[in-house]
Amino acid sequence: MKTIIGNWKMQVGVRESVALARASLLLLRGKKHVPNFVICPPFVALSEVRKVVARSALHLGAQNISWEEQGAMTGEISARMLTEVGVTHVIIGHSERRQKLNETDTMIHGKIVKTLEHQMIPIVCVGESAEDRKQGKTKKVISTQLTNVFNSVRLRSKDQLIIAYEPIWAIGTGETPTVTEVKEVHSHIREILDLAFPNTAKERIQILYGGSVKKENAYAFLRESEIDGVLVGGSSVKINQLTDIVDAAIQVLEAQSI
Ligand code: PGA
């Protein structure tokens, strides 16, 4: 299976989100092999977008969640609020939130626990900075992030996880690591998760690549068996870009089914 996640960030309002959701839905229409496709609109658009994607193959994701169940948390959104509007996936620990809003591994851990508790799928972002990379610390930084955020997390038999490897220096910059570099980091992530969650079927933990994914490079990432999909930011709100990225996934799935 291949997964495509569209992270619409703070780029679109309610009306644009509905239009984008309709356009995204059309990309899957009539296709025999479709990727697991998750769209993550801003919170205010979730209810309206839900009406568009209801009873379709498109999944609805949120861009954040509170680690608390309920209470005096001005401006926060709880797991229950998200499930109420049909959310099945939640992006957690995006580097923009880690850097600009001081999110810590402890907060991210709490959000993962809450998401799983409410039977949603966490999309956990990890990745190194340009400086970490220069100093050859990529794998070490990622191991630390994973160990901290999954500390004492237990997966129940139906739980699923998505990890997005997103090098900070590749987000929104047009730069990407090579496919070989991504594969190397993905195997490292897989090893750590195998240790953290032994006896968990491989399919229940997907590892995606994110950072400047666009129509020109999507196929190269998607065709690799070690790369379970892509997390797309900027290109997910541009329908011509998104069309080619989804087509690349369909092409890979069709080739696999032969
Ligand atoms: P980008 O963003 O595709 O615009 O680089 C990816 C992300 O932040 O998830």
PDB file of C-alpha atoms and ligand atoms in Angstrom:
ATOM      1  CA  MET A   1       0.000   0.000   0.000  1.00  0.00           C
ATOM      2  CA  LYS A   2       1.091   3.578  -0.529  1.00  0.00           C
ATOM      3  CA  THR A   3      -0.119   6.505   1.541  1.00  0.00           C
ATOM      4  CA  ILE A   4      -0.388  10.119   0.485  1.00  0.00           C
ATOM      5  CA  ILE A   5      -1.022  12.758   3.118  1.00  0.00           C
ATOM      6  CA  GLY A   6      -1.885  16.326   2.200  1.00  0.00           C
ATOM      7  CA  ASN A   7      -0.940  18.789   4.928  1.00  0.00           C
ATOM      8  CA  TRP A   8      -2.804  21.951   3.993  1.00  0.00           C
ATOM      9  CA  LYS A   9      -1.261  23.869   6.900  1.00  0.00           C
ATOM     10  CA  MET A  10      -2.662  27.426   7.297  1.00  0.00           C
ATOM     11  CA  GLN A  11      -2.858  27.901   3.539  1.00  0.00           C
ATOM     12  CA  VAL A  12      -6.566  27.590   2.757  1.00  0.00           C
ATOM     13  CA  GLY A  13      -9.876  28.779   4.200  1.00  0.00           C
ATOM     14  CA  VAL A  14     -13.147  26.878   4.401  1.00  0.00           C
ATOM     15  CA  ARG A  15     -14.364  27.475   0.849  1.00  0.00           C
ATOM     16  CA  GLU A  16     -11.000  26.650  -0.711  1.00  0.00           C
ATOM     17  CA  SER A  17     -10.759  23.538   1.471  1.00  0.00           C
ATOM     18  CA  VAL A  18     -14.118  22.259   0.229  1.00  0.00           C
ATOM     19  CA  ALA A  19     -13.075  22.869  -3.384  1.00  0.00           C
ATOM     20  CA  LEU A  20      -9.746  21.170  -2.823  1.00  0.00           C
ATOM     21  CA  ALA A  21     -11.425  18.189  -1.153  1.00  0.00           C
ATOM     22  CA  ARG A  22     -13.785  17.808  -4.132  1.00  0.00           C
ATOM     23  CA  ALA A  23     -10.850  17.987  -6.539  1.00  0.00           C
ATOM     24  CA  SER A  24      -8.886  15.457  -4.453  1.00  0.00           C
ATOM     25  CA  LEU A  25     -11.832  13.081  -4.509  1.00  0.00           C
ATOM     26  CA  LEU A  26     -12.016  13.230  -8.301  1.00  0.00           C
ATOM     27  CA  LEU A  27      -8.403  12.053  -8.536  1.00  0.00           C
ATOM     28  CA  LEU A  28      -9.438   8.640  -7.188  1.00  0.00           C
ATOM     29  CA  ARG A  29     -12.620   8.256  -9.199  1.00  0.00           C
ATOM     30  CA  GLY A  30     -12.759   5.214 -11.469  1.00  0.00           C
ATOM     31  CA  LYS A  31      -9.291   4.019 -10.429  1.00  0.00           C
ATOM     32  CA  LYS A  32      -8.836   0.343  -9.673  1.00  0.00           C
ATOM     33  CA  HIS A  33      -5.803   0.797  -7.434  1.00  0.00           C
ATOM     34  CA  VAL A  34      -5.992   3.774  -5.132  1.00  0.00           C
ATOM     35  CA  PRO A  35      -3.526   4.943  -2.499  1.00  0.00           C
ATOM     36  CA  ASN A  36      -4.485   5.488   1.096  1.00  0.00           C
ATOM     37  CA  PHE A  37      -5.158   9.215   0.750  1.00  0.00           C
ATOM     38  CA  VAL A  38      -5.500  11.498   3.785  1.00  0.00           C
ATOM     39  CA  ILE A  39      -6.280  15.212   3.589  1.00  0.00           C
ATOM     40  CA  CYS A  40      -5.568  17.479   6.540  1.00  0.00           C
ATOM     41  CA  PRO A  41      -7.457  20.776   6.256  1.00  0.00           C
ATOM     42  CA  PRO A  42      -7.364  23.494   8.918  1.00  0.00           C
ATOM     43  CA  PHE A  43      -9.639  22.798  11.930  1.00  0.00           C
ATOM     44  CA  VAL A  44     -12.330  25.293  10.875  1.00  0.00           C
ATOM     45  CA  ALA A  45     -12.851  23.448   7.587  1.00  0.00           C
ATOM     46  CA  LEU A  46     -13.105  19.905   9.002  1.00  0.00           C
ATOM     47  CA  SER A  47     -16.904  19.787   9.300  1.00  0.00           C
ATOM     48  CA  GLU A  48     -17.514  21.046   5.773  1.00  0.00           C
ATOM     49  CA  VAL A  49     -14.818  18.842   4.253  1.00  0.00           C
ATOM     50  CA  ARG A  50     -16.275  15.865   6.069  1.00  0.00           C
ATOM     51  CA  LYS A  51     -19.481  16.275   4.060  1.00  0.00           C
ATOM     52  CA  VAL A  52     -17.456  16.020   0.852  1.00  0.00           C
ATOM     53  CA  VAL A  53     -15.398  12.977   1.823  1.00  0.00           C
ATOM     54  CA  ALA A  54     -18.130  11.026   3.657  1.00  0.00           C
ATOM     55  CA  ARG A  55     -18.498   7.483   2.309  1.00  0.00           C
ATOM     56  CA  SER A  56     -15.512   7.940   0.008  1.00  0.00           C
ATOM     57  CA  ALA A  57     -11.990   6.519  -0.028  1.00  0.00           C
ATOM     58  CA  LEU A  58     -10.580   9.819   1.225  1.00  0.00           C
ATOM     59  CA  HIS A  59      -9.610  10.024   4.905  1.00  0.00           C
ATOM     60  CA  LEU A  60      -9.877  13.108   7.041  1.00  0.00           C
ATOM     61  CA  GLY A  61      -6.880  14.201   9.102  1.00  0.00           C
ATOM     62  CA  ALA A  62      -6.273  16.986  11.635  1.00  0.00           C
ATOM     63  CA  GLN A  63      -3.087  19.017  11.928  1.00  0.00           C
ATOM     64  CA  ASN A  64      -2.878  18.942  15.717  1.00  0.00           C
ATOM     65  CA  ILE A  65      -4.562  17.629  18.887  1.00  0.00           C
ATOM     66  CA  SER A  66      -4.490  18.343  22.614  1.00  0.00           C
ATOM     67  CA  TRP A  67      -2.907  15.839  24.988  1.00  0.00           C
ATOM     68  CA  GLU A  68      -5.681  16.552  27.497  1.00  0.00           C
ATOM     69  CA  GLU A  69      -9.050  14.832  27.370  1.00  0.00           C
ATOM     70  CA  GLN A  70     -11.056  17.940  28.246  1.00  0.00           C
ATOM     71  CA  GLY A  71     -10.827  21.092  30.314  1.00  0.00           C
ATOM     72  CA  ALA A  72      -9.577  24.656  30.601  1.00  0.00           C
ATOM     73  CA  MET A  73      -7.310  24.663  27.539  1.00  0.00           C
ATOM     74  CA  THR A  74      -8.122  27.854  25.629  1.00  0.00           C
ATOM     75  CA  GLY A  75      -7.640  27.441  21.906  1.00  0.00           C
ATOM     76  CA  GLU A  76      -6.980  23.705  22.015  1.00  0.00           C
ATOM     77  CA  ILE A  77      -8.879  20.929  20.234  1.00  0.00           C
ATOM     78  CA  SER A  78      -9.547  17.578  21.901  1.00  0.00           C
ATOM     79  CA  ALA A  79      -9.562  14.048  20.512  1.00  0.00           C
ATOM     80  CA  ARG A  80     -13.303  13.798  21.132  1.00  0.00           C
ATOM     81  CA  MET A  81     -13.959  16.981  19.132  1.00  0.00           C
ATOM     82  CA  LEU A  82     -11.957  15.520  16.264  1.00  0.00           C
ATOM     83  CA  THR A  83     -13.679  12.137  16.204  1.00  0.00           C
ATOM     84  CA  GLU A  84     -17.014  13.955  16.357  1.00  0.00           C
ATOM     85  CA  VAL A  85     -16.268  15.556  12.962  1.00  0.00           C
ATOM     86  CA  GLY A  86     -15.004  12.329  11.406  1.00  0.00           C
ATOM     87  CA  VAL A  87     -11.246  12.716  11.820  1.00  0.00           C
ATOM     88  CA  THR A  88      -9.313   9.445  11.588  1.00  0.00           C
ATOM     89  CA  HIS A  89      -5.689  10.672  11.389  1.00  0.00           C
ATOM     90  CA  VAL A  90      -3.733  13.356  13.280  1.00  0.00           C
ATOM     91  CA  ILE A  91      -0.424  15.012  12.341  1.00  0.00           C
ATOM     92  CA  ILE A  92       1.670  15.221  15.497  1.00  0.00           C
ATOM     93  CA  GLY A  93       5.018  16.855  16.175  1.00  0.00           C
ATOM     94  CA  HIS A  94       5.405  18.712  12.909  1.00  0.00           C
ATOM     95  CA  SER A  95       8.692  20.649  12.937  1.00  0.00           C
ATOM     96  CA  GLU A  96       6.834  23.928  12.399  1.00  0.00           C
ATOM     97  CA  ARG A  97       5.070  23.358  15.712  1.00  0.00           C
ATOM     98  CA  ARG A  98       8.222  22.113  17.424  1.00  0.00           C
ATOM     99  CA  GLN A  99      10.158  25.190  16.292  1.00  0.00           C
ATOM    100  CA  LYS A 100       7.631  28.016  16.231  1.00  0.00           C
ATOM    101  CA  LEU A 101       5.378  26.916  19.099  1.00  0.00           C
ATOM    102  CA  ASN A 102       7.965  25.205  21.285  1.00  0.00           C
ATOM    103  CA  GLU A 103       6.341  21.783  21.195  1.00  0.00           C
ATOM    104  CA  THR A 104       8.420  19.303  23.129  1.00  0.00           C
ATOM    105  CA  ASP A 105       8.804  15.530  22.894  1.00  0.00           C
ATOM    106  CA  THR A 106       6.803  15.279  26.131  1.00  0.00           C
ATOM    107  CA  MET A 107       3.840  17.125  24.602  1.00  0.00           C
ATOM    108  CA  ILE A 108       4.128  15.045  21.450  1.00  0.00           C
ATOM    109  CA  HIS A 109       4.150  11.863  23.525  1.00  0.00           C
ATOM    110  CA  GLY A 110       0.910  12.959  25.241  1.00  0.00           C
ATOM    111  CA  LYS A 111      -0.701  13.712  21.892  1.00  0.00           C
ATOM    112  CA  ILE A 112       0.226  10.285  20.503  1.00  0.00           C
ATOM    113  CA  VAL A 113      -1.254   8.572  23.563  1.00  0.00           C
ATOM    114  CA  LYS A 114      -4.484  10.600  23.286  1.00  0.00           C
ATOM    115  CA  THR A 115      -4.810   9.938  19.555  1.00  0.00           C
ATOM    116  CA  LEU A 116      -4.425   6.177  20.003  1.00  0.00           C
ATOM    117  CA  GLU A 117      -6.785   6.172  22.986  1.00  0.00           C
ATOM    118  CA  HIS A 118      -9.471   7.553  20.656  1.00  0.00           C
ATOM    119  CA  GLN A 119      -8.756   4.995  17.916  1.00  0.00           C
ATOM    120  CA  MET A 120      -7.243   7.518  15.498  1.00  0.00           C
ATOM    121  CA  ILE A 121      -3.971   7.081  13.624  1.00  0.00           C
ATOM    122  CA  PRO A 122      -1.078   9.325  14.679  1.00  0.00           C
ATOM    123  CA  ILE A 123       1.128  10.695  11.895  1.00  0.00           C
ATOM    124  CA  VAL A 124       4.276  11.387  13.866  1.00  0.00           C
ATOM    125  CA  CYS A 125       6.844  13.709  12.284  1.00  0.00           C
ATOM    126  CA  VAL A 126      10.554  13.374  12.954  1.00  0.00           C
ATOM    127  CA  GLY A 127      13.558  14.902  11.250  1.00  0.00           C
ATOM    128  CA  GLU A 128      16.911  16.577  11.635  1.00  0.00           C
ATOM    129  CA  SER A 129      17.937  20.191  11.152  1.00  0.00           C
ATOM    130  CA  ALA A 130      20.491  21.333   8.573  1.00  0.00           C
ATOM    131  CA  GLU A 131      23.011  21.704  11.390  1.00  0.00           C
ATOM    132  CA  ASP A 132      22.376  18.162  12.698  1.00  0.00           C
ATOM    133  CA  ARG A 133      22.884  16.865   9.204  1.00  0.00           C
ATOM    134  CA  LYS A 134      26.130  18.783   8.727  1.00  0.00           C
ATOM    135  CA  GLN A 135      27.436  17.281  11.934  1.00  0.00           C
ATOM    136  CA  GLY A 136      26.454  13.764  10.858  1.00  0.00           C
ATOM    137  CA  LYS A 137      23.865  13.481  13.630  1.00  0.00           C
ATOM    138  CA  THR A 138      20.775  12.646  11.568  1.00  0.00           C
ATOM    139  CA  LYS A 139      20.254   9.097  12.846  1.00  0.00           C
ATOM    140  CA  LYS A 140      21.058  10.022  16.423  1.00  0.00           C
ATOM    141  CA  VAL A 141      18.566  12.917  16.430  1.00  0.00           C
ATOM    142  CA  ILE A 142      15.856  10.711  14.988  1.00  0.00           C
ATOM    143  CA  SER A 143      16.508   7.884  17.459  1.00  0.00           C
ATOM    144  CA  THR A 144      16.214  10.355  20.332  1.00  0.00           C
ATOM    145  CA  GLN A 145      12.971  11.824  19.005  1.00  0.00           C
ATOM    146  CA  LEU A 146      11.436   8.373  18.485  1.00  0.00           C
ATOM    147  CA  THR A 147      12.567   7.031  21.829  1.00  0.00           C
ATOM    148  CA  ASN A 148      11.197  10.069  23.659  1.00  0.00           C
ATOM    149  CA  VAL A 149       7.842  10.309  21.939  1.00  0.00           C
ATOM    150  CA  PHE A 150       7.071   6.572  22.003  1.00  0.00           C
ATOM    151  CA  ASN A 151       8.363   6.049  25.533  1.00  0.00           C
ATOM    152  CA  SER A 152       6.063   3.438  27.150  1.00  0.00           C
ATOM    153  CA  VAL A 153       3.477   3.714  24.337  1.00  0.00           C
ATOM    154  CA  ARG A 154       1.657   0.424  23.809  1.00  0.00           C
ATOM    155  CA  LEU A 155      -0.061  -0.546  20.583  1.00  0.00           C
ATOM    156  CA  ARG A 156      -3.278  -2.514  20.848  1.00  0.00           C
ATOM    157  CA  SER A 157      -4.042  -5.110  18.229  1.00  0.00           C
ATOM    158  CA  LYS A 158      -5.822  -2.771  15.827  1.00  0.00           C
ATOM    159  CA  ASP A 159      -3.675   0.341  16.347  1.00  0.00           C
ATOM    160  CA  GLN A 160      -1.750   1.768  13.435  1.00  0.00           C
ATOM    161  CA  LEU A 161       1.065   4.283  13.256  1.00  0.00           C
ATOM    162  CA  ILE A 162       2.429   6.498  10.547  1.00  0.00           C
ATOM    163  CA  ILE A 163       5.878   8.025  10.894  1.00  0.00           C
ATOM    164  CA  ALA A 164       6.829  10.847   8.558  1.00  0.00           C
ATOM    165  CA  TYR A 165      10.536  11.387   8.092  1.00  0.00           C
ATOM    166  CA  GLU A 166      10.708  15.091   7.367  1.00  0.00           C
ATOM    167  CA  PRO A 167      14.173  16.673   7.367  1.00  0.00           C
ATOM    168  CA  ILE A 168      13.584  20.232   8.586  1.00  0.00           C
ATOM    169  CA  TRP A 169      15.882  21.670   5.916  1.00  0.00           C
ATOM    170  CA  ALA A 170      13.789  20.032   3.180  1.00  0.00           C
ATOM    171  CA  ILE A 171      10.418  21.463   4.249  1.00  0.00           C
ATOM    172  CA  GLY A 172       9.218  24.152   1.879  1.00  0.00           C
ATOM    173  CA  THR A 173      12.709  24.724   0.485  1.00  0.00           C
ATOM    174  CA  GLY A 174      12.655  22.753  -2.758  1.00  0.00           C
ATOM    175  CA  GLU A 175      15.609  20.706  -1.484  1.00  0.00           C
ATOM    176  CA  THR A 176      15.373  16.998  -0.692  1.00  0.00           C
ATOM    177  CA  PRO A 177      17.714  14.252   0.440  1.00  0.00           C
ATOM    178  CA  THR A 178      18.488  11.621  -2.194  1.00  0.00           C
ATOM    179  CA  VAL A 179      16.273   8.560  -2.394  1.00  0.00           C
ATOM    180  CA  THR A 180      19.193   6.509  -1.051  1.00  0.00           C
ATOM    181  CA  GLU A 181      19.540   8.791   1.972  1.00  0.00           C
ATOM    182  CA  VAL A 182      15.809   8.577   2.674  1.00  0.00           C
ATOM    183  CA  LYS A 183      15.902   4.768   2.432  1.00  0.00           C
ATOM    184  CA  GLU A 184      18.790   4.646   4.875  1.00  0.00           C
ATOM    185  CA  VAL A 185      16.949   6.781   7.440  1.00  0.00           C
ATOM    186  CA  HIS A 186      13.770   4.749   6.904  1.00  0.00           C
ATOM    187  CA  SER A 187      15.551   1.482   7.709  1.00  0.00           C
ATOM    188  CA  HIS A 188      16.963   3.113  10.814  1.00  0.00           C
ATOM    189  CA  ILE A 189      13.443   4.193  11.866  1.00  0.00           C
ATOM    190  CA  ARG A 190      12.109   0.702  11.108  1.00  0.00           C
ATOM    191  CA  GLU A 191      14.795  -0.873  13.331  1.00  0.00           C
ATOM    192  CA  ILE A 192      13.938   1.397  16.254  1.00  0.00           C
ATOM    193  CA  LEU A 193      10.212   0.758  15.905  1.00  0.00           C
ATOM    194  CA  ASP A 194      10.724  -2.996  15.582  1.00  0.00           C
ATOM    195  CA  LEU A 195      12.434  -2.864  18.957  1.00  0.00           C
ATOM    196  CA  ALA A 196       9.795  -0.585  20.489  1.00  0.00           C
ATOM    197  CA  PHE A 197       6.868  -2.574  19.098  1.00  0.00           C
ATOM    198  CA  PRO A 198       7.994  -6.182  18.678  1.00  0.00           C
ATOM    199  CA  ASN A 199       5.578  -8.612  17.037  1.00  0.00           C
ATOM    200  CA  THR A 200       3.722  -5.786  15.302  1.00  0.00           C
ATOM    201  CA  ALA A 201       2.901  -6.509  11.667  1.00  0.00           C
ATOM    202  CA  LYS A 202       4.953  -4.346   9.328  1.00  0.00           C
ATOM    203  CA  GLU A 203       1.822  -3.027   7.602  1.00  0.00           C
ATOM    204  CA  ARG A 204       0.574  -1.474  10.825  1.00  0.00           C
ATOM    205  CA  ILE A 205       3.532   0.920  10.957  1.00  0.00           C
ATOM    206  CA  GLN A 206       4.070   2.957   7.814  1.00  0.00           C
ATOM    207  CA  ILE A 207       7.099   5.160   7.214  1.00  0.00           C
ATOM    208  CA  LEU A 208       6.604   8.102   4.863  1.00  0.00           C
ATOM    209  CA  TYR A 209       8.911  10.731   3.447  1.00  0.00           C
ATOM    210  CA  GLY A 210       8.016  14.451   3.593  1.00  0.00           C
ATOM    211  CA  GLY A 211       9.752  17.661   2.551  1.00  0.00           C
ATOM    212  CA  SER A 212       9.470  19.368  -0.862  1.00  0.00           C
ATOM    213  CA  VAL A 213       7.631  16.454  -2.443  1.00  0.00           C
ATOM    214  CA  LYS A 214       6.370  17.563  -5.843  1.00  0.00           C
ATOM    215  CA  LYS A 215       5.285  16.046  -9.120  1.00  0.00           C
ATOM    216  CA  GLU A 216       8.870  15.949 -10.382  1.00  0.00           C
ATOM    217  CA  ASN A 217      10.189  13.760  -7.536  1.00  0.00           C
ATOM    218  CA  ALA A 218       7.140  11.889  -6.152  1.00  0.00           C
ATOM    219  CA  TYR A 219       7.496   8.791  -8.307  1.00  0.00           C
ATOM    220  CA  ALA A 220      11.151   8.320  -7.370  1.00  0.00           C
ATOM    221  CA  PHE A 221      10.208   8.150  -3.681  1.00  0.00           C
ATOM    222  CA  LEU A 222       6.955   6.232  -4.078  1.00  0.00           C
ATOM    223  CA  ARG A 223       8.385   3.396  -6.157  1.00  0.00           C
ATOM    224  CA  GLU A 224      10.728   2.321  -3.339  1.00  0.00           C
ATOM    225  CA  SER A 225       9.414  -0.498  -1.180  1.00  0.00           C
ATOM    226  CA  GLU A 226      11.059   1.056   1.925  1.00  0.00           C
ATOM    227  CA  ILE A 227       9.070   4.287   1.424  1.00  0.00           C
ATOM    228  CA  ASP A 228       5.402   3.691   2.258  1.00  0.00           C
ATOM    229  CA  GLY A 229       4.240   7.040   0.959  1.00  0.00           C
ATOM    230  CA  VAL A 230       4.680  10.792   1.093  1.00  0.00           C
ATOM    231  CA  LEU A 231       3.561  13.666   3.293  1.00  0.00           C
ATOM    232  CA  VAL A 232       2.976  16.624   1.036  1.00  0.00           C
ATOM    233  CA  GLY A 233       2.708  20.262   2.127  1.00  0.00           C
ATOM    234  CA  GLY A 234       2.893  23.015  -0.501  1.00  0.00           C
ATOM    235  CA  SER A 235       2.132  20.733  -3.451  1.00  0.00           C
ATOM    236  CA  SER A 236      -1.005  19.348  -1.779  1.00  0.00           C
ATOM    237  CA  VAL A 237      -2.858  22.650  -2.173  1.00  0.00           C
ATOM    238  CA  LYS A 238      -1.943  22.957  -5.866  1.00  0.00           C
ATOM    239  CA  ILE A 239      -4.241  20.677  -7.769  1.00  0.00           C
ATOM    240  CA  ASN A 240      -1.973  20.240 -10.815  1.00  0.00           C
ATOM    241  CA  GLN A 241       0.881  19.143  -8.550  1.00  0.00           C
ATOM    242  CA  LEU A 242      -1.367  16.913  -6.455  1.00  0.00           C
ATOM    243  CA  THR A 243      -2.841  15.250  -9.549  1.00  0.00           C
ATOM    244  CA  ASP A 244       0.585  14.077 -10.697  1.00  0.00           C
ATOM    245  CA  ILE A 245       1.619  12.951  -7.204  1.00  0.00           C
ATOM    246  CA  VAL A 246      -1.544  10.839  -6.793  1.00  0.00           C
ATOM    247  CA  ASP A 247      -1.071   9.487 -10.334  1.00  0.00           C
ATOM    248  CA  ALA A 248       2.498   8.491  -9.445  1.00  0.00           C
ATOM    249  CA  ALA A 249       1.166   6.479  -6.487  1.00  0.00           C
ATOM    250  CA  ILE A 250      -1.495   4.849  -8.672  1.00  0.00           C
ATOM    251  CA  GLN A 251       1.171   3.960 -11.236  1.00  0.00           C
ATOM    252  CA  VAL A 252       3.305   2.290  -8.552  1.00  0.00           C
ATOM    253  CA  LEU A 253       0.303   0.357  -7.186  1.00  0.00           C
ATOM    254  CA  GLU A 254      -0.709  -0.796 -10.657  1.00  0.00           C
ATOM    255  CA  ALA A 255       2.821  -1.981 -11.396  1.00  0.00           C
ATOM    256  CA  GLN A 256       2.855  -3.902  -8.096  1.00  0.00           C
ATOM    257  CA  SER A 257      -0.420  -5.640  -8.884  1.00  0.00           C
ATOM    258  CA  ILE A 258       0.858  -7.121 -12.166  1.00  0.00           C
TER     259      ILE A 258
HETATM  260  P1  PGA B   1       6.409  20.829   1.946  1.00  0.00           P
HETATM  261  O1  PGA B   1       5.939  20.563   3.440  1.00  0.00           O
HETATM  262  O2  PGA B   1       5.900  19.711   1.093  1.00  0.00           O
HETATM  263  O3  PGA B   1       5.807  22.160   1.584  1.00  0.00           O
HETATM  264  O4  PGA B   1       7.901  20.872   1.961  1.00  0.00           O
HETATM  265  C1  PGA B   1       5.892  19.266   3.962  1.00  0.00           C
HETATM  266  C2  PGA B   1       5.410  19.320   5.377  1.00  0.00           C
HETATM  267  O5  PGA B   1       5.688  20.292   6.076  1.00  0.00           O
HETATM  268  O6  PGA B   1       4.703  18.415   5.839  1.00  0.00           O
END
